[in-house]
Short mmCIF file of C-alpha atoms in Angstrom, two decimals:
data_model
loop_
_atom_site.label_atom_id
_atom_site.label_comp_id
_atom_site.label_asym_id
_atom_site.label_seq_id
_atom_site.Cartn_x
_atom_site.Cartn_y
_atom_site.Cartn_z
CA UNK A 273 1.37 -10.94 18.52
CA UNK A 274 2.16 -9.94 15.07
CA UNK A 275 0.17 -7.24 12.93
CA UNK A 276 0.46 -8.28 9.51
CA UNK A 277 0.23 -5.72 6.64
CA UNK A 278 1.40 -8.07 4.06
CA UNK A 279 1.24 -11.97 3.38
CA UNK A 280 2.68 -13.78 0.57
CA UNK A 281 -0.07 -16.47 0.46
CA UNK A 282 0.73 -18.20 -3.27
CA UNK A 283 4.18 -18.71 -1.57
CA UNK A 284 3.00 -20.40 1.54
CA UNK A 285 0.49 -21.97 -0.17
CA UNK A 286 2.95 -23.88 -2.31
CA UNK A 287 5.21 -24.29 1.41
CA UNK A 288 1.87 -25.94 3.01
CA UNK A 289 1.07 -28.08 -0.15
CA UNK A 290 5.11 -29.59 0.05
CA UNK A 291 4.91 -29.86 4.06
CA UNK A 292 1.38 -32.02 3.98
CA UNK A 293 1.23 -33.14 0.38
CA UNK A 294 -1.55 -31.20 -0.57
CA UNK A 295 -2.76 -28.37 0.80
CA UNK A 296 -5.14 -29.03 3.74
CA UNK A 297 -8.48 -27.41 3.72
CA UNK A 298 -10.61 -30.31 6.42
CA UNK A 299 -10.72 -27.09 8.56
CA UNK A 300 -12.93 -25.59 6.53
CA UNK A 301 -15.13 -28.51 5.37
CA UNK A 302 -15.59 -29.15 9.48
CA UNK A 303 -17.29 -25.94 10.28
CA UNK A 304 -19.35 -25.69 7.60
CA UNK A 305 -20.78 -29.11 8.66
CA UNK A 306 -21.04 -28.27 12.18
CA UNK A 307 -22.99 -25.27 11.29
CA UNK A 308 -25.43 -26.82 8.98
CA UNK A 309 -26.43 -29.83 12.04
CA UNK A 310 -27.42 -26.98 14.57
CA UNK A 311 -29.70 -25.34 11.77
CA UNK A 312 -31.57 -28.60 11.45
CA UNK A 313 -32.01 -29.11 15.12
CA UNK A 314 -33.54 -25.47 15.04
CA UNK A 315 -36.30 -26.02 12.65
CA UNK A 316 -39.37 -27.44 13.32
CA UNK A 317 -43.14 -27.00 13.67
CA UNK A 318 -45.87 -26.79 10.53
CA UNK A 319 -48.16 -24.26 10.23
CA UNK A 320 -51.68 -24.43 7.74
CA UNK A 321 -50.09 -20.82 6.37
CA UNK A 322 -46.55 -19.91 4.51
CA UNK A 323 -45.20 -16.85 2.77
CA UNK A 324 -41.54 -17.42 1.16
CA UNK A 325 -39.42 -14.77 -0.20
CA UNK A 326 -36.06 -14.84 -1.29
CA UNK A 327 -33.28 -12.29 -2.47
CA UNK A 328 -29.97 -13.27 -4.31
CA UNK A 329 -27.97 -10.17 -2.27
CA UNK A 330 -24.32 -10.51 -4.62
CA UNK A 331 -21.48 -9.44 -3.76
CA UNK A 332 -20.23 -6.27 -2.57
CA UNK A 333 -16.60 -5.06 -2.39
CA UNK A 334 -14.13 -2.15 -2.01
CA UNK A 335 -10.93 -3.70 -2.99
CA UNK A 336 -8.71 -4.49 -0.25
CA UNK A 337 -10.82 -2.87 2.22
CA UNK A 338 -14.09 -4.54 2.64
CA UNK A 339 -16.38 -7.86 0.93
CA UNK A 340 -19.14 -8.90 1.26
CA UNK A 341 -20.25 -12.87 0.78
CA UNK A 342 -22.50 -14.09 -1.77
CA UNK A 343 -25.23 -15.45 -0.53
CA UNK A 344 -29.68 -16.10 -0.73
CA UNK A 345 -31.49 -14.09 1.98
CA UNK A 346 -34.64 -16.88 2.14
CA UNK A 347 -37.18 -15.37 4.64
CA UNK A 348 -40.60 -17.47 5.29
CA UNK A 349 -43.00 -16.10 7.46
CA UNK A 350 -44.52 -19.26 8.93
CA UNK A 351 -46.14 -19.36 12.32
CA UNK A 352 -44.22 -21.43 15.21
CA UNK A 353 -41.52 -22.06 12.71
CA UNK A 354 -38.13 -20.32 12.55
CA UNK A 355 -36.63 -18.76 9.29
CA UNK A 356 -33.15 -17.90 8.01
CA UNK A 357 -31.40 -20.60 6.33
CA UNK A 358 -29.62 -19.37 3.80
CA UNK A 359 -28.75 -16.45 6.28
CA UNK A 360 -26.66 -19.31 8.40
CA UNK A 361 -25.59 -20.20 4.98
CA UNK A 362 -24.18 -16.78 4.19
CA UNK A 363 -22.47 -16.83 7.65
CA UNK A 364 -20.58 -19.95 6.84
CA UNK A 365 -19.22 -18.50 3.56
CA UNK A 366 -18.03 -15.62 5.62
CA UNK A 367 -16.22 -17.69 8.40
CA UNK A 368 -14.53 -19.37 5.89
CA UNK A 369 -12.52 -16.39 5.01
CA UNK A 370 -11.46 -15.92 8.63
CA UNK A 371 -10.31 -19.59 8.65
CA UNK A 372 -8.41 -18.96 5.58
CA UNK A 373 -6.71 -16.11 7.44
CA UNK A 374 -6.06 -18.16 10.26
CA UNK A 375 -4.46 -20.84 7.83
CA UNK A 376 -1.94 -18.73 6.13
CA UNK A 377 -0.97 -16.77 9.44
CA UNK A 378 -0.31 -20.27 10.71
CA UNK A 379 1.65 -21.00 7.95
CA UNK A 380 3.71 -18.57 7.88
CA UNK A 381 4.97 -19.35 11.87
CA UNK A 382 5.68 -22.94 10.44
CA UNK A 383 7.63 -21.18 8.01
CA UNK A 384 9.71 -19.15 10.17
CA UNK A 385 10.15 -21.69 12.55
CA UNK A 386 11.57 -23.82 10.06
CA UNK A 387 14.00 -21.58 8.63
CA UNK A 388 15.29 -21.24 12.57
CA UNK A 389 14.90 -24.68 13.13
CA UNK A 390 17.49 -25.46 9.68
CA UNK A 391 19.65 -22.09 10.85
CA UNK A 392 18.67 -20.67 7.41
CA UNK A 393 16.82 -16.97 8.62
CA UNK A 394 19.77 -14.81 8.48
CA UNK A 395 20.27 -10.87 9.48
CA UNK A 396 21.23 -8.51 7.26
CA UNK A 397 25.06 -8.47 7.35
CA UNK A 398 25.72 -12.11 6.98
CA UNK A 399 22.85 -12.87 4.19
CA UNK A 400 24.07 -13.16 0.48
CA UNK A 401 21.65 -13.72 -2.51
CA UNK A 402 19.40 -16.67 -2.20
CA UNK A 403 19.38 -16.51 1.63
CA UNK A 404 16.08 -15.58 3.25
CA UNK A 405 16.34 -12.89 5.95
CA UNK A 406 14.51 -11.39 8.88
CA UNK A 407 15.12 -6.97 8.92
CA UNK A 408 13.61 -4.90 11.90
CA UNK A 409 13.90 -1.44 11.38
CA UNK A 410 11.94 1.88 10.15
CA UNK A 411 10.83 1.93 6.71
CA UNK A 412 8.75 3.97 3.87
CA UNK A 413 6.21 3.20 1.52
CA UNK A 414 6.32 4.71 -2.15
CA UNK A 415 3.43 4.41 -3.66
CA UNK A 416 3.62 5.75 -7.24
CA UNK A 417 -0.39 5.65 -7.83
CA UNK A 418 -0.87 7.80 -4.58
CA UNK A 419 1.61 10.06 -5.25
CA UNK A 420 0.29 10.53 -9.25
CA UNK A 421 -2.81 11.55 -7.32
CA UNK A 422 -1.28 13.70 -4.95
CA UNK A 423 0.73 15.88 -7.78
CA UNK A 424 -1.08 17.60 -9.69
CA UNK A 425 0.81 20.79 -10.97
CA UNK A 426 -1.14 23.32 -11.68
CA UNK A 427 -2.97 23.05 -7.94
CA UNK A 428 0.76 22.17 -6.46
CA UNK A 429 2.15 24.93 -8.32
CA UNK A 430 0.37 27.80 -6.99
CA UNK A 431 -0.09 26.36 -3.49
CA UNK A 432 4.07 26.11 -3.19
CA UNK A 433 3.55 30.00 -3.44
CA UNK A 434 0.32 30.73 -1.94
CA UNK A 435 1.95 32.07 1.47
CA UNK A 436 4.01 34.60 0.15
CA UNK A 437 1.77 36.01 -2.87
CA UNK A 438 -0.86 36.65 -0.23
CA UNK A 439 1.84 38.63 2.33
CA UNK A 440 3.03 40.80 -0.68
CA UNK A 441 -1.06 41.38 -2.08
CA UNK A 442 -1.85 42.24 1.81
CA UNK A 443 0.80 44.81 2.29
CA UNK A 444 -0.24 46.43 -1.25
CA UNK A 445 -3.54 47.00 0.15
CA UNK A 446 -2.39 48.48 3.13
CA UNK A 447 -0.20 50.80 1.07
CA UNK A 448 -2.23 51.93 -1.60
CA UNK A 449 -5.00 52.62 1.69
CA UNK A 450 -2.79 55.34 2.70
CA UNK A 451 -4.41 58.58 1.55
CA UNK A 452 -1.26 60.41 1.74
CA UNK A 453 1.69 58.48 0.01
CA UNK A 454 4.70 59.50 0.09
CA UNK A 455 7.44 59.30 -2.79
CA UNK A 456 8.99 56.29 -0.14
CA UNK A 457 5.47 54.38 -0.23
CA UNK A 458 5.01 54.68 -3.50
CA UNK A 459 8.43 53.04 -4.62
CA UNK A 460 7.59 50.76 -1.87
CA UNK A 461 4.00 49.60 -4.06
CA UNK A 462 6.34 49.26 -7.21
CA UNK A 463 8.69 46.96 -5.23
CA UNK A 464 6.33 44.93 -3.78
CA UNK A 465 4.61 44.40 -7.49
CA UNK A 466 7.50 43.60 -9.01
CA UNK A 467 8.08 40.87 -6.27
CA UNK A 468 4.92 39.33 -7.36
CA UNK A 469 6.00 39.91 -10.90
CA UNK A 470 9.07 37.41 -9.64
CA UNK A 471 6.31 34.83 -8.23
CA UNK A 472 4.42 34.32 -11.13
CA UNK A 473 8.06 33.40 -12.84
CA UNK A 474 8.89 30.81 -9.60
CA UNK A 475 4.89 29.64 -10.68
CA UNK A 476 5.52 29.00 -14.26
CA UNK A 477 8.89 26.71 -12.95
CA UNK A 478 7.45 25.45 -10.49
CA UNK A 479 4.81 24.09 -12.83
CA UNK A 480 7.18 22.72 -15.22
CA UNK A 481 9.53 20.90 -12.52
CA UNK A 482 6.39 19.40 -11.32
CA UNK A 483 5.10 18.14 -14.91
CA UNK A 484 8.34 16.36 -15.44
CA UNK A 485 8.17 14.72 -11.87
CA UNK A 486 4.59 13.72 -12.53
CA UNK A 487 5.46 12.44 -16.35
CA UNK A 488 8.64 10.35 -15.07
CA UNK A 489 6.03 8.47 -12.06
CA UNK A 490 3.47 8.17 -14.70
CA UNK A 491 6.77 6.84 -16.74
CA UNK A 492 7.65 4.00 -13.79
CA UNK A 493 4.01 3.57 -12.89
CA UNK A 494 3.46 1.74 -16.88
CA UNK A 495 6.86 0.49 -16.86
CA UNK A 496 7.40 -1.49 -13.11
CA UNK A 497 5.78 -4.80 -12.80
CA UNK A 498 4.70 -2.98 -9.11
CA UNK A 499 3.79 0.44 -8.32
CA UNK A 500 4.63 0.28 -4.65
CA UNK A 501 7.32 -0.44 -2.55
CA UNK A 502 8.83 -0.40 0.64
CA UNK A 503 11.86 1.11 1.92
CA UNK A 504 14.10 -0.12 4.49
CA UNK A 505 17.53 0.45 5.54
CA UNK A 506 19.66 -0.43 2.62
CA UNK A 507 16.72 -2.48 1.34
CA UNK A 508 14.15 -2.25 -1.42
CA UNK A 509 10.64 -4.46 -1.57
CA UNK A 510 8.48 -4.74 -4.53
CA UNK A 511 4.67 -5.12 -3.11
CA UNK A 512 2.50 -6.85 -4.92
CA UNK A 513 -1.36 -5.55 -4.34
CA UNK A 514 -3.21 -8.51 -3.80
CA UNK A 515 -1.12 -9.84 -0.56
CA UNK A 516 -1.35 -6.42 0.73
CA UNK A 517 -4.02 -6.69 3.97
CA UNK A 518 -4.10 -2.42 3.62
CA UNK A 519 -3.80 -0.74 0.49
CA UNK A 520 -0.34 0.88 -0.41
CA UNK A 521 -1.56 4.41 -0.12
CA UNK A 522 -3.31 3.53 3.07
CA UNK A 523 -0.13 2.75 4.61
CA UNK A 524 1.81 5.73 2.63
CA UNK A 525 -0.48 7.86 4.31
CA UNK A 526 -0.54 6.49 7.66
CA UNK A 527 3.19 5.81 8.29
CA UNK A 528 5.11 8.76 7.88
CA UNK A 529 9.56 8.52 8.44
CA UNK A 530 11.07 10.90 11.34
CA UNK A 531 12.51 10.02 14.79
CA UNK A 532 9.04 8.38 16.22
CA UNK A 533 8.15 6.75 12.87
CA UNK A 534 7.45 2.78 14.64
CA UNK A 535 9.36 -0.31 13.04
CA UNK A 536 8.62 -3.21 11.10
CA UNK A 537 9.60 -6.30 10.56
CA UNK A 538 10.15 -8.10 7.18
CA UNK A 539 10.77 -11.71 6.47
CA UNK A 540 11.69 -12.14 2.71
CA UNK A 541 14.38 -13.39 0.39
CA UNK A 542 17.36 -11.62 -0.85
CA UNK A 543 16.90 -11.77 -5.19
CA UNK A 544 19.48 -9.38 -6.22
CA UNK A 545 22.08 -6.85 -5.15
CA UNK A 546 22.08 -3.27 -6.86
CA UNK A 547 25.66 -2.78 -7.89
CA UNK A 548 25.27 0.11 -11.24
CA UNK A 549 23.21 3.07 -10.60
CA UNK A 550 24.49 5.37 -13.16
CA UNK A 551 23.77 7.38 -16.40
CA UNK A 552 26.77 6.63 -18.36
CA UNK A 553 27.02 5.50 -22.20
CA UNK A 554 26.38 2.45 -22.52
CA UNK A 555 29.87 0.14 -23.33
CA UNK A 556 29.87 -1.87 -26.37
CA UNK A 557 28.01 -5.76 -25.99
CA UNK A 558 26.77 -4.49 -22.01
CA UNK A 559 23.21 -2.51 -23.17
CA UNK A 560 21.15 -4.94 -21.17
CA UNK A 561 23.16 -3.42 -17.73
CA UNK A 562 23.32 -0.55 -19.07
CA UNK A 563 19.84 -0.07 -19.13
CA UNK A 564 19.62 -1.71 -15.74
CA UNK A 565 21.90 0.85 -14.33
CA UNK A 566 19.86 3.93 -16.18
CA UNK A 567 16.62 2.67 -15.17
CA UNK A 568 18.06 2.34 -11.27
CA UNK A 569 19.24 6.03 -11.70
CA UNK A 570 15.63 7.55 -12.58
CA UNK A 571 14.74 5.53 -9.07
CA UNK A 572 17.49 7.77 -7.30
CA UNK A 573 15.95 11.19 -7.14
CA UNK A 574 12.57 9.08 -5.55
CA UNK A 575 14.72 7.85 -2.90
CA UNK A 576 13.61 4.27 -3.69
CA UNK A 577 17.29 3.00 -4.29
CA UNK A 578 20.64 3.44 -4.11
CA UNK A 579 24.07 1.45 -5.51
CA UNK A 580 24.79 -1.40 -3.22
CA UNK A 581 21.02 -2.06 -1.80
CA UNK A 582 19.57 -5.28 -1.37
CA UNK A 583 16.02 -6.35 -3.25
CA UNK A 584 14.46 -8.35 -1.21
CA UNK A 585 11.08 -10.84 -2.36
CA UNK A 586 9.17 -10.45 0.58
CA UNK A 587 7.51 -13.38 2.47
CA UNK A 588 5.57 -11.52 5.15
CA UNK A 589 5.40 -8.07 6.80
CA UNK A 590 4.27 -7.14 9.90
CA UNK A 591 4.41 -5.29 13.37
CA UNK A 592 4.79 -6.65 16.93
#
């Protein structure tokens, strides 16, 4: 069973349209109908009295996490009768989306099993450019919105020295507590001051290293078509938001890289090879790589890419 985190659904739309000219939606059109018939065998019985009320409820949403239909709410308090129509109607609007799902997670097994079928899903090693692969294998997500959030350099700053300014402050106290110091303790209290002296130097650096960090992301965040990516093995994918099924900093958070960190698969196809990561003058009549090759060099330090990686247009990500 596959646990997919990411879906490429204008692609398989456009691989569903060419497979069944057109792309089907009958599904769909079925179960609303089927839906609608059981609502009319429900209703029934007249009554001398009627109250009707109805509310238009909208839409609600937290992107990528959670919406709501649109729908009526139509109530009627009727005696003998039974209300809620356009509740059932709000329903089918709903289990439309989970068809849709179903549809493009469908798809995508057609896809893969065509690519077998025609001996065209490659590994790794033997895939050139143009050739569509499948990758297993630990990976990363770099997120440069959640990490914007996450520095913040005055906060960052003083928390990178937090631990040690409040050892040297403690043993002051304890010091300058003694009611009898001696020459020792004393030059002991001067030492220790002068140690925080050096802190609040490491604080002002500190600061600055993390302004310039924060002002190159906020540099690649306006710059990239994408502001998220994943990382894996000597592979780089550019994520766009809206086939994402959990937000980029959702996963950033919740997959972390070490020893246990679980793999993932990725089906996608191989658009370019890195081959000039560098930060040398740009030769006469070659700008245009030689900004390609600067601009891959302020990726470096991120540890988003490296000379010789693959970029690969992903189809489809997911666990199993």
């Amino acid at each position: 069973m596959k646990e997919i985190i990411y879906l490429d659904t204008d692609f398989l739309h456009s691989f569903l349209a060419q497979q069944n000219d057109g792309l089907p939606t009958e599904i769909t059109k079925e179960n609303y109908e089927e839906i609608k018939d059981e609502l009319q065998e429900q209703y029934g019985h007249n009554s001398k009295s009627l109250i009707e009320a109805s509310l238009d409820t909208g839409t609600f949403e937290i992107p990528l996490i959670f919406k709501t239909p649109k729908g009526i709410i139509k109530g009627v308090f009727q005696p003998g009768t039974y209300s809620g129509e356009k509740v059932i109607s709000t329903q089918t609007e709903a289990g439309k989306e989970v068809i849709s799902t179903r549809l493009h997670d469908n798809a995508l097994e057609m896809f893969q099993n065509q690519l077998k079928d025609e001996n065209k899903l490659l590994t790794i090693d033997s895939a050139k450019v143009g050739d569509y692969i499948l990758l297993k294998s630990q990976f990363s997500i770099i997120d440069f919105n959640y990490l914007l959030k996450m520095i913040q350099p005055d906060i960052l700053g003083k928390s990178m020295i937090f631990q040690q300014k409040s050892l040297i402050e403690f043993q002051i106290k304890l010091l300058e507590n003694q009611k009898d110091k001696s020459q020792k303790t004393k030059q002991q209290i001067n030492n220790l001051r002068n140690n925080l002296k050096q802190l609040a130097k490491e604080l002002n650096v500190n600061t600055k290293q993390l302004t310039e960090i924060k002002n190159t992301l906020q540099y690649l965040a306006n710059v990239l078509p994408y502001s998220s990516f994943m990382k894996i093995k000597n592979a780089v994918s550019p994520l766009k938001e809206k086939h994402l099924r959990e937000s980029a900093s959702e996963l950033a958070f919740k997959y972390t890289v070490d020893e246990n960190s679980l793999e993932i698969t990725l089906l996608g196809k191989i658009t370019s090879i890195v081959n000039k990561v560098s930060t040398e003058k740009f030769e006469e009549g070659d700008v245009i790589n030689g900004l390609s090759g600067l601009f891959y060099s302020i990726l470096t330090p991120f540890g988003i890419i490296k000379e010789g990686d693959l970029i690969i247009s992903p189809v489809a990500i997911y666990f199993e």
